[in-house]
Short mmCIF file of C-alpha atoms and ligand atoms in Angstrom, two decimals:
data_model
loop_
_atom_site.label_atom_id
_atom_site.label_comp_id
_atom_site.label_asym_id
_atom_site.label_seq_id
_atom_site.Cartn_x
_atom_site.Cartn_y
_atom_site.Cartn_z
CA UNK A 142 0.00 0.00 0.00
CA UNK A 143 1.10 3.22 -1.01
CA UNK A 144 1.59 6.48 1.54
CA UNK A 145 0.40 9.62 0.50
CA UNK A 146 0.33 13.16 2.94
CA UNK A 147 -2.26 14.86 2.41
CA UNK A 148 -1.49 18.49 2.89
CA UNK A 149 -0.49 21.47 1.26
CA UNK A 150 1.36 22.21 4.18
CA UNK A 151 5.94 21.87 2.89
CA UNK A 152 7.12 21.50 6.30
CA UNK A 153 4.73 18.38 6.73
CA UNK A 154 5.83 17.25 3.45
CA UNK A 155 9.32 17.49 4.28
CA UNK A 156 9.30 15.77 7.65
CA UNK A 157 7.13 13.12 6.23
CA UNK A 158 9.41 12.61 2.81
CA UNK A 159 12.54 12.56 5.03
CA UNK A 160 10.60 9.46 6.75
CA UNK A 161 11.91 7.63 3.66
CA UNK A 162 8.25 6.17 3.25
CA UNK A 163 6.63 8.50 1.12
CA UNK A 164 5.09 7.99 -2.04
CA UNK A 165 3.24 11.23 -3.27
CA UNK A 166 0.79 14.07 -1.96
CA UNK A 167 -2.80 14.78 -1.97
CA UNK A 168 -3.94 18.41 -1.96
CA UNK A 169 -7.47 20.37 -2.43
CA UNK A 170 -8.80 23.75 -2.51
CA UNK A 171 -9.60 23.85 1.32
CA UNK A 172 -6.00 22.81 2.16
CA UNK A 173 -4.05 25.29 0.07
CA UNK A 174 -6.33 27.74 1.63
CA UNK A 175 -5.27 26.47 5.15
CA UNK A 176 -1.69 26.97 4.35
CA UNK A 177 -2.11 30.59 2.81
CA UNK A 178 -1.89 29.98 -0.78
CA UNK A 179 -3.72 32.48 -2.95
CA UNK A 180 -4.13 33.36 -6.68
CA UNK A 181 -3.55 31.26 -9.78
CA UNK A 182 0.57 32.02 -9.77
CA UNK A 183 0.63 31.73 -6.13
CA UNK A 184 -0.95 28.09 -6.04
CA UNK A 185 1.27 27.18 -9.36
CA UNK A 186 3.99 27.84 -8.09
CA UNK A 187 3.02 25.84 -4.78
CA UNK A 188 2.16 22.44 -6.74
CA UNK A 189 5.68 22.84 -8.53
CA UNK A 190 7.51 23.38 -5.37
CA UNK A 191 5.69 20.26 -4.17
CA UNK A 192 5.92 17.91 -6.84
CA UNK A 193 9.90 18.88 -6.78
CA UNK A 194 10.07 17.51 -3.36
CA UNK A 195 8.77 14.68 -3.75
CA UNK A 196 9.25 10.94 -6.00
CA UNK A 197 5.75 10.49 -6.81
CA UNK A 198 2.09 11.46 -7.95
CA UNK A 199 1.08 15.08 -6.67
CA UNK A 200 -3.19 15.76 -6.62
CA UNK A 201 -3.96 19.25 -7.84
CA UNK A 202 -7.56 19.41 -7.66
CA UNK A 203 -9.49 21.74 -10.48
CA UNK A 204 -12.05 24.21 -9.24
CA UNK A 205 -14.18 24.24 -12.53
CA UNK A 206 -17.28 22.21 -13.09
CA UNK A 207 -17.96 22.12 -16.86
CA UNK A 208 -16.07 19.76 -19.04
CA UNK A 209 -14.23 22.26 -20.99
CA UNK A 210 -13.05 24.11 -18.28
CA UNK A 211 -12.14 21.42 -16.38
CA UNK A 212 -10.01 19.69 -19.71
CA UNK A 213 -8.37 23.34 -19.85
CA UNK A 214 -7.82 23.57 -16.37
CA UNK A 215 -6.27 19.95 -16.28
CA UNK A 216 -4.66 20.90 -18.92
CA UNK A 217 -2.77 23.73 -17.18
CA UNK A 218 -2.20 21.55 -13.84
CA UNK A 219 -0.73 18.73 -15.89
CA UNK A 220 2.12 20.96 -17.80
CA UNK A 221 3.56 22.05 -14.22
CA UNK A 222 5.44 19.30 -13.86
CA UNK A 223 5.43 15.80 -14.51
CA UNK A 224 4.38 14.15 -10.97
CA UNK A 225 1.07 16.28 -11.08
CA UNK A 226 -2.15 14.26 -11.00
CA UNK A 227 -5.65 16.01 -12.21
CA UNK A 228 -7.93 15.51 -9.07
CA UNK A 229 -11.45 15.80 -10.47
CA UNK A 230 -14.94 15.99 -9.07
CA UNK A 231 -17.18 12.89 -9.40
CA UNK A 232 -19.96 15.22 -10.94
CA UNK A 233 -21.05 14.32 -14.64
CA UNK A 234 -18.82 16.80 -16.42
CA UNK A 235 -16.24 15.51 -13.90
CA UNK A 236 -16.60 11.92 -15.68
CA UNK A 237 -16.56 13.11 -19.27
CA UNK A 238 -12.89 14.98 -18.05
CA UNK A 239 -12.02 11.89 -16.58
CA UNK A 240 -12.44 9.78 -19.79
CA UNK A 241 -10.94 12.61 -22.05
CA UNK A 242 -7.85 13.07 -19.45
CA UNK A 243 -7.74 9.23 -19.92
CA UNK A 244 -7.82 9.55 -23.84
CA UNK A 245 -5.08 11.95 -23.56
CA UNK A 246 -2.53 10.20 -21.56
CA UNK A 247 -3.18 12.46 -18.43
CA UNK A 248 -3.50 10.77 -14.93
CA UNK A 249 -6.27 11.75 -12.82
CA UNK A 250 -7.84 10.98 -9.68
CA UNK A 251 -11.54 11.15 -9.00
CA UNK A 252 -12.44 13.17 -5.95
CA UNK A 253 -15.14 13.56 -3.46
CA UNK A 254 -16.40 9.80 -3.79
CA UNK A 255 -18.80 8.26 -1.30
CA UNK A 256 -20.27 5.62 -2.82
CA UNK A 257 -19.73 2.25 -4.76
CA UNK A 258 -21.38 3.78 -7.36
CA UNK A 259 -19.62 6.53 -8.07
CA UNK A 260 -16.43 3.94 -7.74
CA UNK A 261 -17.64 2.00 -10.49
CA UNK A 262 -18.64 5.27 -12.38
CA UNK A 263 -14.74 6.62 -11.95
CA UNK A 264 -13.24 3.47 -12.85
CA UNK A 265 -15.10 2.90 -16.43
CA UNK A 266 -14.25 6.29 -16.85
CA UNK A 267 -10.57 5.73 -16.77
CA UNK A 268 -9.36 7.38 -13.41
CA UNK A 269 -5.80 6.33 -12.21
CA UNK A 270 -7.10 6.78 -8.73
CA UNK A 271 -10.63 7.02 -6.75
CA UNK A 272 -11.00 8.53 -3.90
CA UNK A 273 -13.50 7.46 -1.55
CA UNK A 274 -13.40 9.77 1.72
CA UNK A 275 -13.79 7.81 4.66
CA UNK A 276 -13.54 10.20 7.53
CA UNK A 277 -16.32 11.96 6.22
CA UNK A 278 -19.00 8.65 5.90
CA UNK A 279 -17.92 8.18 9.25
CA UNK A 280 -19.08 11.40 10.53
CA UNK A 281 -22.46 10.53 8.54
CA UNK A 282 -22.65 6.93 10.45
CA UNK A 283 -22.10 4.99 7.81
CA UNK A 284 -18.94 2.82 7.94
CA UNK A 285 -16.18 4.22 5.54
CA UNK A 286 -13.71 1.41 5.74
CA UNK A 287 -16.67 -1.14 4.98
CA UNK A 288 -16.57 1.27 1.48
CA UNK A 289 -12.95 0.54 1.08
CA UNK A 290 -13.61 -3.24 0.84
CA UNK A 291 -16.55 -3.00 -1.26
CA UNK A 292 -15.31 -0.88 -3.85
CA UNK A 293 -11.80 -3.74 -3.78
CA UNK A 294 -13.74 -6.58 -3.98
CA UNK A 295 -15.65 -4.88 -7.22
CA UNK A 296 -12.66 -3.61 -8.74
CA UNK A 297 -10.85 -7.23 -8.44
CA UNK A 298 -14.20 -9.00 -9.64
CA UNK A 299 -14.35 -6.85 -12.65
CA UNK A 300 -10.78 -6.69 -13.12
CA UNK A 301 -10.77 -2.52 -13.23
CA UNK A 302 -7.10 -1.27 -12.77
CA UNK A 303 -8.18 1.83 -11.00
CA UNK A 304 -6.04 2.62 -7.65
CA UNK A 305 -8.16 3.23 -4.87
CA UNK A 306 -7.03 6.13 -2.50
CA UNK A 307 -8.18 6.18 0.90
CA UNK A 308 -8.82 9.96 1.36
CA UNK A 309 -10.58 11.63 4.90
CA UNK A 310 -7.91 9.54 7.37
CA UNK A 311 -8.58 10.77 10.73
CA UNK A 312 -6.34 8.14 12.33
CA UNK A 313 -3.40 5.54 12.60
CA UNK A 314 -6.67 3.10 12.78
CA UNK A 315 -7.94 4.38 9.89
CA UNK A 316 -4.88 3.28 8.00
CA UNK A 317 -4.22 -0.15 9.39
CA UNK A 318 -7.58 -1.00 8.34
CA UNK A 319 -7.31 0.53 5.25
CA UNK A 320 -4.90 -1.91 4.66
CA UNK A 321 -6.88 -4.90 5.68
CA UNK A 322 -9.94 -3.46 3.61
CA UNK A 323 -7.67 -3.51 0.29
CA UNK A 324 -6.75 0.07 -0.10
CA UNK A 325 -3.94 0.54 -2.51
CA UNK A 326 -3.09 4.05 -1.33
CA UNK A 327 -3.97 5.77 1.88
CA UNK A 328 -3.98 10.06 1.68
CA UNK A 329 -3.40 10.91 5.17
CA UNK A 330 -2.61 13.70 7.52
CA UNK A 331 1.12 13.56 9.11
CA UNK A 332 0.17 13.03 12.77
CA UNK A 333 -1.84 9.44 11.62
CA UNK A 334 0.88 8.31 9.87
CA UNK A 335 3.47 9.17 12.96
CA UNK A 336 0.54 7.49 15.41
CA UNK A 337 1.45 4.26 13.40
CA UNK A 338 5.09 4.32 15.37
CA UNK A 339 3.10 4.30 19.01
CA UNK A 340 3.03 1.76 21.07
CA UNK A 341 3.52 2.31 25.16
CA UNK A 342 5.26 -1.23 25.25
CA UNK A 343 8.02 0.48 22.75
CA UNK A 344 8.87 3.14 24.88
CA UNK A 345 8.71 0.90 28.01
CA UNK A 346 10.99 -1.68 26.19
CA UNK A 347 13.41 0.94 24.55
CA UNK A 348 13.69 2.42 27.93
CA UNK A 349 14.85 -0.60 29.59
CA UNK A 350 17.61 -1.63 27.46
CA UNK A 351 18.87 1.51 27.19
CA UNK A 352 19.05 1.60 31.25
CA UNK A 353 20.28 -2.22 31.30
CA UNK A 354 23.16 -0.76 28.43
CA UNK A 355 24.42 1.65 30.66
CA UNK A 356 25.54 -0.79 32.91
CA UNK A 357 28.25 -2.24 30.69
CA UNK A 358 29.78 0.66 29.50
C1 E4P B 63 -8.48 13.88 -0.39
O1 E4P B 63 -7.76 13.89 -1.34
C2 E4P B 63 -8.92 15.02 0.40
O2 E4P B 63 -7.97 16.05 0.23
C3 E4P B 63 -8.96 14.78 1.89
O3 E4P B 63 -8.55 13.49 2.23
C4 E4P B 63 -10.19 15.25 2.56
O4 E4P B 63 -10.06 15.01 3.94
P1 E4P B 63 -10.94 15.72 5.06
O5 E4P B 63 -12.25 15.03 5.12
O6 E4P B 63 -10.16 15.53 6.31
O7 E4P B 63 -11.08 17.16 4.64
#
């Protein structure tokens, strides 16, 4: 399973890319807004500083919602560098993008997904990744991991080569189960993916040998 941050944030970025373990970034409107990023140069220049830090796929969502807009807006993303990813809306002129970025040799992932549905929807449209959000069904008691393994037990029954990408991690729980569901990617804040090192019986352990190696030095 791949590890994505999912941040806009560089200082994240670098601490979790000097982890070694790092395989792209996710970003979206709300968190380049989070981190102070403002006006189309501004947020260009952002994704390109981003996708130069890092060996792997970079999400830079669009913010249009008709299908020529969003191709020319992809368009634009896509010639900042080479890591970027399109990150479009599962809306309907978000699946006619899809399957003309898909035409065109552009990658894209499909954003904002909370259903099967809509999985199955992205992935006969040609997205490289889906993103089902699975904080947020959480928050509307439904059970977002439970999405996770329905949308991999689809995608290996029908043989669709669609990635699916965890999005809406709230915790190192989230992940491990993410895992076990069949996620291929996870998207995740840092402090999850820093809650997977935790365990008291570490620190207990650790602690000890380092008291009982004292002793012969
Ligand atoms: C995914 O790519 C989104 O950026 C993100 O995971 C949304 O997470 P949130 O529900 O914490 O805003």
């Amino acid at each position: 399973m791949k590890f994505f941050i999912d941040t806009a944030d560089l200082a994240q970025i670098k601490e979790a890319n000097d982890l070694g373990i790092l395989d792209g970034v996710t970003t979206n409107p709300s968190l380049m807004a989070k981190v102070g990023i403002k006006g189309e140069a501004a947020v260009t220049n952002h994704y390109k500083t981003i996708a130069e830090m890092v060996n792997g796929d970079v999400s830079a969502e669009v913010v249009s919602t008709e299908f020529k807009e969003i191709v020319e807006e992809g368009k634009k993303l896509h010639a900042i560098h080479p890591n970027i990813v399109v990150k479009v809306p599962m809306i309907k002129d978000g699946i006619k993008a899809l399957k003309w970025f898909s035409d065109n040799g552009i990658k894209t992932n499909c954003t904002l997904v909370f259903s099967a549905g809509q999985a199955i929807l992205a992935a006969k449209a040609g997205a490289n990744y889906v993103s089902p959000f699975i904080g947020r069904i959480d928050d509307s008691n439904w059970d977002g991991v439970e999405l996770i393994a329905q949308i991999a037990q689809i995608y290996a029954v029908q043989g669709y080569e669609t990635e699916i990408l965890a999005a809406s991690i709230r915790s190192a729980l989230h992940i491990v189960k993410c895992a076990e569901a069949g996620a291929d990617v996870i998207t995740s804040p840092l402090e999850p993916i820093l809650g997977l090192l935790k365990h008291p019986l570490t620190d207990i352990g650790l602690a000890k040998f380092l008291a009982d190696a004292k002793a012969f030095k």
